[in-house]
Every structure is written in C-alpha cells, then in structure tokens.
Amino acid sequence: MKLSRVLHLPTFLASFLLAPGHLVSAEHTSNWAVLVGTSRFWFNYRHLANVLSMYRTVKRLGIPDSQIILMLPDDMACNPRNAFPGTVYSNADRAVDLYGDNIEVDYRGYEVTVENFIRLLTDRVGDEMPRSKRLLTDDRSNIFVYMTGHGGNEFLKFQDAEEIGAFDLADAFEQMWEKRRYHEILFMIDTCQANTMYSKLYSPNIIATGSSELDQSSYSHHADNDVGVAVIDRYTYYNLEFLESEVKDLSSKKTVGDLFDSYNYEKIHSNAGVRYDLFRGGAEVARSRLLTDFFGNIQNVEVDGAGNNTVDEEMLALSRTIAKLRALADQEEATANKSDTTAVPAPSNSRLPKRVQIAKPLTDDNWLTKKLVGATALVSCAGLWVLGSYLESPKKQQH
C-alpha cells in the first residue's frame, strides 16, 4: 500500500466536494409559473379558461402546485349562469374540465390586485404571508409569467378597477433581477395591444411574447352555445395546441423558436410579437431554449459522462483502499494479540497471576496505519453523504 495513493484520494474528495458545480450541465435548478387572469364577470369566461388551460399544461409537464402561483379574480365555475356547475371548459366539445378536482388557487377574487401582483414578484410581503402565496425563487430559477385580460396601449386592466402599466411591470422585473430572484423569464401576455406591455422591459435574460401589436385587438377563438360565451382566446388556443401536440413530455426537444415560428396572422388574426434583445446571446440563444426549460419541471441533475466515469473509478479505488487498510490493521491487531498472550513465568511465592499482559509498544508504523484508516474512512463517508445529498436535492424540489 503506497502512502502517495492514500493521500491522493482525500485530495480528490476535497476537490470533488468543493466544486460540485462542474458536474451539472443544467443552468437552472427550478421552474416556476405565475399565471394571472385579470378579468372578472361572466362575459370574460374565456380569460379564466385561458389561465386554467396554461395551468393544466404546466402541471401536465411536471411543475408542482408548490411552484405555481395561480391568480383568479372570479370563480366562473360557481357562477349561477354556468350551465355546467363546477366546471370550466376551453373547447366546445367539453372534453376536458379545466377546473376539475385538483386545482389550487393562490390568489382569489379581490386578492387579485396590482399591488399584490407586484409584491408577489418582488417578494415585498410580510412575514405573515403563507408560503403558498409567495414566489420563493432564486437566481437559479426560470419563471414563466402568463397574463391575460383586457388591455390597451401599455396597460392591462385588473378587474375593471385599476391598471398595471408597462413601466410598472418593467420596474418589477428589474427589482427581481437586482434581488437575484430569477435566472431567466419567459413573459407571455394575451390581451389587446399586448406587445406594448413588454416594450418597456429593460432587465436581462427575459424572452417576451404577446398576442397583438399596437392598435390591434386580441380575438376569441370560438364560443360554446351551451355555455353562452366565448371559451378561449385565439392566441392562447394556438399556444396550447402546439404545447399539447409537440411537447408531450419532458423529453421533448421543441424550442422557444419552434413555438414562436408557429404564430401566423391567419390563425391568430393579429400580429403576435416576440422580443429577444434582452436575452444574453440575443435571438439565436433565446430561440434555442427548450420549451421544457420554462413549462416543465426539473427532475434530474444531469452529470457529464466523462466526469461520471472518473467519479466511479475514484470511488471504487477508494473502497479498495479502505478494504486493504482495514485488512492490514486487522492483521496487525491479530499479531499483537498473539504476542500479548505469551506466558511469563512468575515467582512461586508471588500473588501475581500466571499470565501478565504486556503493553504493546506504539510504533510509528502502527500509529500511521491507524491514522490513515481513520482519516480515509471519515473522508470517504463525508464524500458519499454529500454526493447522495447533492443528487437527491432535485427530487426534494419536486415535492
């Protein structure tokens, strides 16, 4: 057993523990969604359906309710005009109940205000605010922000009572960036003159898209005669159609660019807009982002293949080293015990026992071997524990 090899392994483990980031190829560690409907009243049924359709999609792709903020200003499912009580549909065939039994609304009714929305984004809330109503993101979080309602040139109405302006939204995102509350943001808005709402954004790492240009309206897709009102907007409908047909699971390689290229005037009846200039690397890098980087959940830590083989080899060598050191220590202990039990003659008139335990001399070799066994075992246990915790942490985020 060479001493140099023993000393090399703790050195490797130290470097491994101090630099775990080299093993991770993913640039972010969590995905969040903020889904906001800003309209109340029965005739705005489609805006609620817009939001719940996006909610269903991000949940289908794995983002848990603990990482979704859902803001609904009205409960159309329980409206007395609803011919199908307790349900919300976005298609005339009523194949999928968007309301269902598994929905968690975080802000409801008069809680959906401009102030609460901005406080949510910037984390300017009191200690009494429950975790379910907080956006607990950090600088490794990607956030999908979706808004729908009635709007105009650089404003979006909240419940026909107040408005949020393009500058308000831009300043809120800037506060988020300064407070390291996001890694990247995909901002999507469906309203009249929607593209004006992201025209004032100036913070880095934001991809923005909207349903209509200045002086253009956002149109509904179709109505359900039994419900009596339009049930979804065109822009949201075609976004969902692409996501449902092309992004079936987290293995999808469809990109943000693929989604944006699917927009056209013939389908949406307005000029949907996109903005890439705030994103680092510009349009090329922004368009290459996978849709699952915003709509899906982070489930696994991706480990580089070559680095992983190195880790396996080193850990295997470490295990063999520990085994050899323990065998060496056991052999020395057995030899020492055999020598310790050697009989020593005692005087006939002495009261001493017939066998006397002779103290084992502490040699430099014995001391060094035991120190190496103890140190190597301790470092290896620490390494295995940290490695297990590191690989387990994404699973905890799912819950």
GROMACS .gro file of C-alpha atoms in nm:
model
  399
    1MET     CA    1   0.000   0.000   0.000
    2LYS     CA    2   0.164   0.322  -0.116
    3LEU     CA    3   0.126   0.626   0.103
    4SER     CA    4   0.107   0.854  -0.202
    5ARG     CA    5  -0.207   0.674  -0.325
    6VAL     CA    6  -0.376   0.708   0.014
    7LEU     CA    7  -0.303   1.077   0.027
    8HIS     CA    8  -0.425   1.126  -0.330
    9LEU     CA    9  -0.780   1.007  -0.253
   10PRO     CA   10  -0.863   1.259   0.020
   11THR     CA   11  -0.725   1.527  -0.211
   12PHE     CA   12  -0.962   1.413  -0.485
   13LEU     CA   13  -1.256   1.408  -0.246
   14ALA     CA   14  -1.177   1.757  -0.122
   15SER     CA   15  -1.173   1.893  -0.476
   16PHE     CA   16  -1.492   1.698  -0.555
   17LEU     CA   17  -1.676   1.841  -0.254
   18LEU     CA   18  -1.560   2.196  -0.311
   19ALA     CA   19  -1.652   2.206  -0.679
   20PRO     CA   20  -1.975   2.011  -0.737
   21GLY     CA   21  -2.090   2.263  -0.996
   22HIS     CA   22  -1.862   2.110  -1.257
   23LEU     CA   23  -2.087   1.803  -1.269
   24VAL     CA   24  -2.404   1.993  -1.352
   25SER     CA   25  -2.477   2.083  -1.710
   26ALA     CA   26  -2.818   2.240  -1.643
   27GLU     CA   27  -2.809   2.617  -1.597
   28HIS     CA   28  -3.105   2.638  -1.363
   29THR     CA   29  -3.236   2.427  -1.081
   30SER     CA   30  -3.610   2.501  -1.066
   31ASN     CA   31  -3.901   2.613  -1.283
   32TRP     CA   32  -4.186   2.832  -1.157
   33ALA     CA   33  -4.506   2.960  -1.317
   34VAL     CA   34  -4.702   3.277  -1.238
   35LEU     CA   35  -5.042   3.259  -1.409
   36VAL     CA   36  -5.262   3.568  -1.384
   37GLY     CA   37  -5.616   3.632  -1.502
   38THR     CA   38  -5.717   3.994  -1.451
   39SER     CA   39  -6.088   3.989  -1.553
   40ARG     CA   40  -6.399   3.915  -1.355
   41PHE     CA   41  -6.765   3.890  -1.467
   42TRP     CA   42  -6.929   3.608  -1.662
   43PHE     CA   43  -6.875   3.751  -2.012
   44ASN     CA   44  -6.497   3.724  -1.950
   45TYR     CA   45  -6.524   3.347  -1.908
   46ARG     CA   46  -6.257   3.298  -2.178
   47HIS     CA   47  -5.991   3.479  -1.973
   48LEU     CA   48  -6.040   3.236  -1.686
   49ALA     CA   49  -6.025   2.947  -1.933
   50ASN     CA   50  -5.702   3.090  -2.077
   51VAL     CA   51  -5.534   3.084  -1.737
   52LEU     CA   52  -5.663   2.742  -1.637
   53SER     CA   53  -5.552   2.597  -1.971
   54MET     CA   54  -5.195   2.716  -1.906
   55TYR     CA   55  -5.222   2.586  -1.551
   56ARG     CA   56  -5.319   2.241  -1.676
   57THR     CA   57  -5.030   2.238  -1.926
   58VAL     CA   58  -4.752   2.327  -1.680
   59LYS     CA   59  -4.889   2.073  -1.431
   60ARG     CA   60  -4.900   1.809  -1.704
   61LEU     CA   61  -4.532   1.874  -1.769
   62GLY     CA   62  -4.445   1.831  -1.404
   63ILE     CA   63  -4.434   2.169  -1.232
   64PRO     CA   64  -4.591   2.108  -0.889
   65ASP     CA   65  -4.854   2.331  -0.733
   66SER     CA   66  -4.596   2.442  -0.478
   67GLN     CA   67  -4.415   2.616  -0.766
   68ILE     CA   68  -4.722   2.760  -0.941
   69ILE     CA   69  -4.886   3.088  -0.841
   70LEU     CA   70  -5.244   3.095  -0.972
   71MET     CA   71  -5.438   3.422  -0.958
   72LEU     CA   72  -5.812   3.403  -1.045
   73PRO     CA   73  -6.026   3.715  -0.990
   74ASP     CA   74  -6.358   3.537  -1.041
   75ASP     CA   75  -6.498   3.187  -1.000
   76MET     CA   76  -6.689   3.120  -1.321
   77ALA     CA   77  -6.725   2.756  -1.222
   78CYS     CA   78  -6.967   2.857  -0.947
   79ASN     CA   79  -7.139   3.138  -1.135
   80PRO     CA   80  -7.519   3.089  -1.139
   81ARG     CA   81  -7.516   3.143  -1.517
   82ASN     CA   82  -7.294   2.839  -1.568
   83ALA     CA   83  -7.499   2.564  -1.731
   84PHE     CA   84  -7.238   2.314  -1.612
   85PRO     CA   85  -7.185   2.399  -1.245
   86GLY     CA   86  -6.840   2.343  -1.100
   87THR     CA   87  -6.671   2.321  -1.439
   88VAL     CA   88  -6.472   2.539  -1.679
   89TYR     CA   89  -6.412   2.436  -2.040
   90SER     CA   90  -6.192   2.582  -2.313
   91ASN     CA   91  -6.339   2.381  -2.600
   92ALA     CA   92  -6.690   2.341  -2.730
   93ASP     CA   93  -6.673   1.962  -2.710
   94ARG     CA   94  -6.617   1.995  -2.333
   95ALA     CA   95  -6.373   1.703  -2.334
   96VAL     CA   96  -6.157   1.838  -2.052
   97ASP     CA   97  -6.282   2.007  -1.736
   98LEU     CA   98  -6.012   2.263  -1.658
   99TYR     CA   99  -6.144   2.326  -1.309
  100GLY     CA  100  -6.161   1.964  -1.202
  101ASP     CA  101  -6.082   1.835  -0.855
  102ASN     CA  102  -5.712   1.913  -0.839
  103ILE     CA  103  -5.678   2.289  -0.858
  104GLU     CA  104  -5.506   2.517  -0.608
  105VAL     CA  105  -5.592   2.887  -0.638
  106ASP     CA  106  -5.342   3.103  -0.451
  107TYR     CA  107  -5.499   3.448  -0.503
  108ARG     CA  108  -5.876   3.460  -0.546
  109GLY     CA  109  -6.134   3.734  -0.601
  110TYR     CA  110  -6.039   4.072  -0.462
  111GLU     CA  111  -5.692   3.944  -0.371
  112VAL     CA  112  -5.604   3.978  -0.740
  113THR     CA  113  -5.476   4.336  -0.742
  114VAL     CA  114  -5.187   4.523  -0.900
  115GLU     CA  115  -5.030   4.573  -0.558
  116ASN     CA  116  -5.044   4.204  -0.469
  117PHE     CA  117  -4.906   4.107  -0.809
  118ILE     CA  118  -4.606   4.339  -0.778
  119ARG     CA  119  -4.548   4.239  -0.415
  120LEU     CA  120  -4.554   3.875  -0.526
  121LEU     CA  121  -4.290   3.930  -0.795
  122THR     CA  122  -4.060   4.141  -0.577
  123ASP     CA  123  -4.118   3.945  -0.253
  124ARG     CA  124  -4.229   4.258  -0.071
  125VAL     CA  125  -4.468   4.076   0.160
  126GLY     CA  126  -4.498   4.043   0.534
  127ASP     CA  127  -4.384   3.751   0.744
  128GLU     CA  128  -4.747   3.650   0.789
  129MET     CA  129  -4.780   3.567   0.419
  130PRO     CA  130  -4.806   3.186   0.378
  131ARG     CA  131  -4.557   3.006   0.157
  132SER     CA  132  -4.832   2.913  -0.088
  133LYS     CA  133  -4.873   3.282  -0.176
  134ARG     CA  134  -4.503   3.358  -0.219
  135LEU     CA  135  -4.276   3.328  -0.519
  136LEU     CA  136  -3.984   3.154  -0.350
  137THR     CA  137  -3.741   3.177  -0.640
  138ASP     CA  138  -3.368   3.246  -0.655
  139ASP     CA  139  -3.103   3.323  -0.915
  140ARG     CA  140  -3.121   2.965  -1.048
  141SER     CA  141  -3.497   2.972  -1.112
  142ASN     CA  142  -3.665   3.002  -1.451
  143ILE     CA  143  -4.007   3.169  -1.436
  144PHE     CA  144  -4.294   3.151  -1.684
  145VAL     CA  145  -4.518   3.456  -1.640
  146TYR     CA  146  -4.852   3.444  -1.820
  147MET     CA  147  -5.111   3.724  -1.809
  148THR     CA  148  -5.448   3.764  -1.979
  149GLY     CA  149  -5.732   4.013  -1.958
  150HIS     CA  150  -5.843   4.343  -2.112
  151GLY     CA  151  -5.574   4.592  -2.201
  152GLY     CA  152  -5.463   4.876  -2.422
  153ASN     CA  153  -5.155   5.075  -2.514
  154GLU     CA  154  -4.903   4.996  -2.237
  155PHE     CA  155  -5.160   4.894  -1.974
  156LEU     CA  156  -5.352   4.590  -1.854
  157LYS     CA  157  -5.672   4.627  -1.652
  158PHE     CA  158  -5.721   4.442  -1.324
  159GLN     CA  159  -6.090   4.367  -1.264
  160ASP     CA  160  -6.202   4.688  -1.438
  161ALA     CA  161  -6.093   4.875  -1.125
  162GLU     CA  162  -5.723   4.952  -1.177
  163GLU     CA  163  -5.442   4.913  -1.425
  164ILE     CA  164  -5.083   4.797  -1.433
  165GLY     CA  165  -4.863   4.988  -1.675
  166ALA     CA  166  -4.573   4.874  -1.890
  167PHE     CA  167  -4.333   5.078  -1.674
  168ASP     CA  168  -4.472   4.916  -1.355
  169LEU     CA  169  -4.408   4.571  -1.499
  170ALA     CA  170  -4.061   4.667  -1.620
  171ASP     CA  171  -3.961   4.806  -1.281
  172ALA     CA  172  -4.095   4.496  -1.103
  173PHE     CA  173  -3.882   4.269  -1.324
  174GLU     CA  174  -3.580   4.491  -1.261
  175GLN     CA  175  -3.628   4.460  -0.885
  176MET     CA  176  -3.645   4.084  -0.930
  177TRP     CA  177  -3.316   4.088  -1.120
  178GLU     CA  178  -3.145   4.309  -0.861
  179LYS     CA  179  -3.265   4.083  -0.581
  180ARG     CA  180  -3.145   3.773  -0.771
  181ARG     CA  181  -3.495   3.628  -0.792
  182TYR     CA  182  -3.471   3.472  -1.137
  183HIS     CA  183  -3.233   3.316  -1.385
  184GLU     CA  184  -3.448   3.354  -1.698
  185ILE     CA  185  -3.806   3.470  -1.758
  186LEU     CA  186  -4.048   3.380  -2.037
  187PHE     CA  187  -4.316   3.651  -2.036
  188MET     CA  188  -4.637   3.581  -2.233
  189ILE     CA  189  -4.942   3.808  -2.246
  190ASP     CA  190  -5.277   3.772  -2.425
  191THR     CA  191  -5.472   4.098  -2.443
  192CYS     CA  192  -5.548   4.379  -2.685
  193GLN     CA  193  -5.229   4.565  -2.787
  194ALA     CA  194  -5.039   4.311  -2.579
  195ASN     CA  195  -4.697   4.374  -2.733
  196THR     CA  196  -4.688   4.723  -2.583
  197MET     CA  197  -4.679   4.572  -2.234
  198TYR     CA  198  -4.329   4.434  -2.280
  199SER     CA  199  -4.197   4.731  -2.477
  200LYS     CA  200  -4.050   4.897  -2.165
  201LEU     CA  201  -3.873   4.593  -2.021
  202TYR     CA  202  -3.500   4.651  -1.969
  203SER     CA  203  -3.381   4.371  -1.739
  204PRO     CA  204  -3.155   4.090  -1.863
  205ASN     CA  205  -3.249   3.732  -1.952
  206ILE     CA  206  -3.612   3.793  -2.049
  207ILE     CA  207  -3.788   3.647  -2.353
  208ALA     CA  208  -4.122   3.821  -2.419
  209THR     CA  209  -4.414   3.749  -2.648
  210GLY     CA  210  -4.762   3.892  -2.690
  211SER     CA  211  -5.076   3.838  -2.892
  212SER     CA  212  -5.117   4.170  -3.075
  213GLU     CA  213  -4.943   4.486  -3.185
  214LEU     CA  214  -5.030   4.847  -3.108
  215ASP     CA  215  -5.388   4.927  -3.219
  216GLN     CA  216  -5.469   4.557  -3.270
  217SER     CA  217  -5.724   4.357  -3.073
  218SER     CA  218  -5.690   4.009  -2.929
  219TYR     CA  219  -5.973   3.789  -3.052
  220SER     CA  220  -6.158   3.493  -2.908
  221HIS     CA  221  -6.132   3.160  -3.090
  222HIS     CA  222  -6.481   3.017  -3.057
  223ALA     CA  223  -6.787   3.012  -2.835
  224ASP     CA  224  -6.982   2.730  -2.674
  225ASN     CA  225  -7.351   2.779  -2.741
  226ASP     CA  226  -7.448   2.590  -2.428
  227VAL     CA  227  -7.216   2.796  -2.209
  228GLY     CA  228  -7.327   3.106  -2.396
  229VAL     CA  229  -6.993   3.289  -2.422
  230ALA     CA  230  -6.654   3.258  -2.590
  231VAL     CA  231  -6.444   2.997  -2.410
  232ILE     CA  232  -6.085   3.075  -2.516
  233ASP     CA  233  -5.877   3.338  -2.699
  234ARG     CA  234  -5.710   3.262  -3.032
  235TYR     CA  235  -5.352   3.335  -2.927
  236THR     CA  236  -5.374   3.117  -2.617
  237TYR     CA  237  -5.559   2.846  -2.812
  238TYR     CA  238  -5.279   2.807  -3.066
  239ASN     CA  239  -5.010   2.819  -2.799
  240LEU     CA  240  -5.187   2.535  -2.621
  241GLU     CA  241  -5.239   2.343  -2.945
  242PHE     CA  242  -4.863   2.349  -3.008
  243LEU     CA  243  -4.776   2.255  -2.649
  244GLU     CA  244  -5.026   1.971  -2.635
  245SER     CA  245  -4.926   1.822  -2.971
  246GLU     CA  246  -4.550   1.888  -2.978
  247VAL     CA  247  -4.445   1.887  -2.612
  248LYS     CA  248  -4.592   1.565  -2.484
  249ASP     CA  249  -4.336   1.509  -2.207
  250LEU     CA  250  -4.006   1.634  -2.066
  251SER     CA  251  -3.806   1.454  -2.334
  252SER     CA  252  -3.934   1.698  -2.598
  253LYS     CA  253  -3.665   1.891  -2.786
  254LYS     CA  254  -3.902   2.161  -2.915
  255THR     CA  255  -3.764   2.508  -2.859
  256VAL     CA  256  -3.896   2.855  -2.790
  257GLY     CA  257  -3.817   2.936  -3.153
  258ASP     CA  258  -4.031   2.647  -3.274
  259LEU     CA  259  -4.327   2.779  -3.076
  260PHE     CA  260  -4.285   3.137  -3.199
  261ASP     CA  261  -4.247   3.022  -3.560
  262SER     CA  262  -4.590   2.859  -3.535
  263TYR     CA  263  -4.756   3.200  -3.496
  264ASN     CA  264  -4.919   3.350  -3.804
  265TYR     CA  265  -5.181   3.612  -3.877
  266GLU     CA  266  -5.420   3.369  -4.046
  267LYS     CA  267  -5.459   3.173  -3.722
  268ILE     CA  268  -5.435   3.444  -3.458
  269HIS     CA  269  -5.596   3.731  -3.658
  270SER     CA  270  -5.338   3.969  -3.514
  271ASN     CA  271  -4.961   4.009  -3.531
  272ALA     CA  272  -4.814   3.820  -3.238
  273GLY     CA  273  -4.486   3.972  -3.129
  274VAL     CA  274  -4.163   3.844  -2.975
  275ARG     CA  275  -3.869   4.014  -2.811
  276TYR     CA  276  -3.523   3.860  -2.781
  277ASP     CA  277  -3.288   4.157  -2.735
  278LEU     CA  278  -3.284   4.137  -2.354
  279PHE     CA  279  -3.168   3.777  -2.358
  280ARG     CA  280  -2.798   3.709  -2.330
  281GLY     CA  281  -2.673   3.587  -2.667
  282GLY     CA  282  -2.966   3.750  -2.845
  283ALA     CA  283  -3.221   3.585  -3.070
  284GLU     CA  284  -3.014   3.279  -3.158
  285VAL     CA  285  -2.960   3.172  -2.798
  286ALA     CA  286  -3.313   3.267  -2.689
  287ARG     CA  287  -3.475   3.071  -2.971
  288SER     CA  288  -3.269   2.763  -2.885
  289ARG     CA  289  -3.407   2.742  -2.531
  290LEU     CA  290  -3.614   2.429  -2.481
  291LEU     CA  291  -3.979   2.488  -2.401
  292THR     CA  292  -3.941   2.246  -2.110
  293ASP     CA  293  -3.691   2.495  -1.961
  294PHE     CA  294  -3.999   2.706  -1.876
  295PHE     CA  295  -4.305   2.482  -1.899
  296GLY     CA  296  -4.159   2.163  -1.749
  297ASN     CA  297  -4.018   2.056  -1.417
  298ILE     CA  298  -3.654   1.999  -1.327
  299GLN     CA  299  -3.640   1.633  -1.224
  300ASN     CA  300  -3.281   1.518  -1.258
  301VAL     CA  301  -2.932   1.654  -1.218
  302GLU     CA  302  -2.752   1.598  -1.545
  303VAL     CA  303  -2.400   1.465  -1.495
  304ASP     CA  304  -2.129   1.483  -1.755
  305GLY     CA  305  -2.049   1.133  -1.884
  306ALA     CA  306  -1.668   1.158  -1.870
  307GLY     CA  307  -1.674   1.316  -1.527
  308ASN     CA  308  -1.910   1.048  -1.402
  309ASN     CA  309  -1.676   0.769  -1.510
  310THR     CA  310  -1.392   0.938  -1.327
  311VAL     CA  311  -1.601   0.961  -1.011
  312ASP     CA  312  -1.692   0.593  -1.033
  313GLU     CA  313  -1.330   0.489  -1.078
  314GLU     CA  314  -1.209   0.705  -0.791
  315MET     CA  315  -1.484   0.585  -0.557
  316LEU     CA  316  -1.407   0.223  -0.648
  317ALA     CA  317  -1.038   0.279  -0.583
  318LEU     CA  318  -1.125   0.448  -0.254
  319SER     CA  319  -1.334   0.149  -0.147
  320ARG     CA  320  -1.049  -0.088  -0.229
  321THR     CA  321  -0.803   0.126  -0.035
  322ILE     CA  322  -1.023   0.126   0.273
  323ALA     CA  323  -1.059  -0.251   0.250
  324LYS     CA  324  -0.683  -0.301   0.226
  325LEU     CA  325  -0.613  -0.067   0.517
  326ARG     CA  326  -0.870  -0.243   0.732
  327ALA     CA  327  -0.724  -0.583   0.644
  328LEU     CA  328  -0.377  -0.456   0.731
  329ALA     CA  329  -0.500  -0.315   1.060
  330ASP     CA  330  -0.681  -0.641   1.147
  331GLN     CA  331  -0.368  -0.843   1.068
  332GLU     CA  332  -0.151  -0.623   1.290
  333GLU     CA  333  -0.407  -0.643   1.570
  334ALA     CA  334  -0.420  -1.022   1.547
  335THR     CA  335  -0.040  -1.041   1.560
  336ALA     CA  336  -0.032  -0.805   1.856
  337ASN     CA  337  -0.294  -1.007   2.046
  338LYS     CA  338  -0.097  -1.328   1.986
  339SER     CA  339   0.220  -1.175   2.126
  340ASP     CA  340   0.034  -1.016   2.416
  341THR     CA  341  -0.086  -1.353   2.546
  342THR     CA  342   0.264  -1.506   2.579
  343ALA     CA  343   0.305  -1.667   2.922
  344VAL     CA  344   0.554  -1.505   3.158
  345PRO     CA  345   0.689  -1.718   3.448
  346ALA     CA  346   0.613  -1.578   3.791
  347PRO     CA  347   0.788  -1.647   4.124
  348SER     CA  348   0.635  -1.941   4.313
  349ASN     CA  349   0.558  -1.736   4.618
  350SER     CA  350   0.415  -1.444   4.422
  351ARG     CA  351   0.048  -1.347   4.426
  352LEU     CA  352   0.066  -1.222   4.069
  353PRO     CA  353  -0.149  -1.404   3.808
  354LYS     CA  354   0.015  -1.669   3.597
  355ARG     CA  355  -0.018  -1.458   3.277
  356VAL     CA  356   0.072  -1.094   3.256
  357GLN     CA  357  -0.049  -0.868   2.973
  358ILE     CA  358   0.250  -0.698   2.825
  359ALA     CA  359   0.184  -0.348   2.691
  360LYS     CA  360   0.213  -0.330   2.314
  361PRO     CA  361   0.473  -0.075   2.206
  362LEU     CA  362   0.330   0.204   1.993
  363THR     CA  363   0.547   0.214   1.683
  364ASP     CA  364   0.544   0.478   1.412
  365ASP     CA  365   0.412   0.220   1.161
  366ASN     CA  366   0.114   0.125   1.378
  367TRP     CA  367   0.032   0.487   1.452
  368LEU     CA  368   0.047   0.590   1.087
  369THR     CA  369  -0.163   0.295   0.969
  370LYS     CA  370  -0.443   0.361   1.217
  371LYS     CA  371  -0.440   0.730   1.139
  372LEU     CA  372  -0.471   0.657   0.769
  373VAL     CA  373  -0.757   0.412   0.827
  374GLY     CA  374  -0.949   0.661   1.038
  375ALA     CA  375  -0.889   0.963   0.815
  376THR     CA  376  -0.964   0.781   0.492
  377ALA     CA  377  -1.284   0.625   0.629
  378LEU     CA  378  -1.402   0.963   0.761
  379VAL     CA  379  -1.338   1.146   0.434
  380SER     CA  380  -1.499   0.871   0.228
  381CYS     CA  381  -1.815   0.874   0.441
  382ALA     CA  382  -1.837   1.252   0.408
  383GLY     CA  383  -1.789   1.229   0.034
  384LEU     CA  384  -2.058   0.966  -0.010
  385TRP     CA  385  -2.301   1.162   0.210
  386VAL     CA  386  -2.253   1.489   0.019
  387LEU     CA  387  -2.277   1.311  -0.316
  388GLY     CA  388  -2.603   1.146  -0.209
  389SER     CA  389  -2.746   1.475  -0.081
  390TYR     CA  390  -2.640   1.655  -0.399
  391LEU     CA  391  -2.808   1.402  -0.627
  392GLU     CA  392  -3.116   1.381  -0.407
  393SER     CA  393  -3.181   1.756  -0.387
  394PRO     CA  394  -3.369   1.788  -0.719
  395LYS     CA  395  -3.611   1.518  -0.605
  396LYS     CA  396  -3.691   1.722  -0.297
  397GLN     CA  397  -3.770   2.018  -0.514
  398GLN     CA  398  -4.043   1.820  -0.684
  399HIS     CA  399  -4.232   1.791  -0.360
   0.00000   0.00000   0.00000
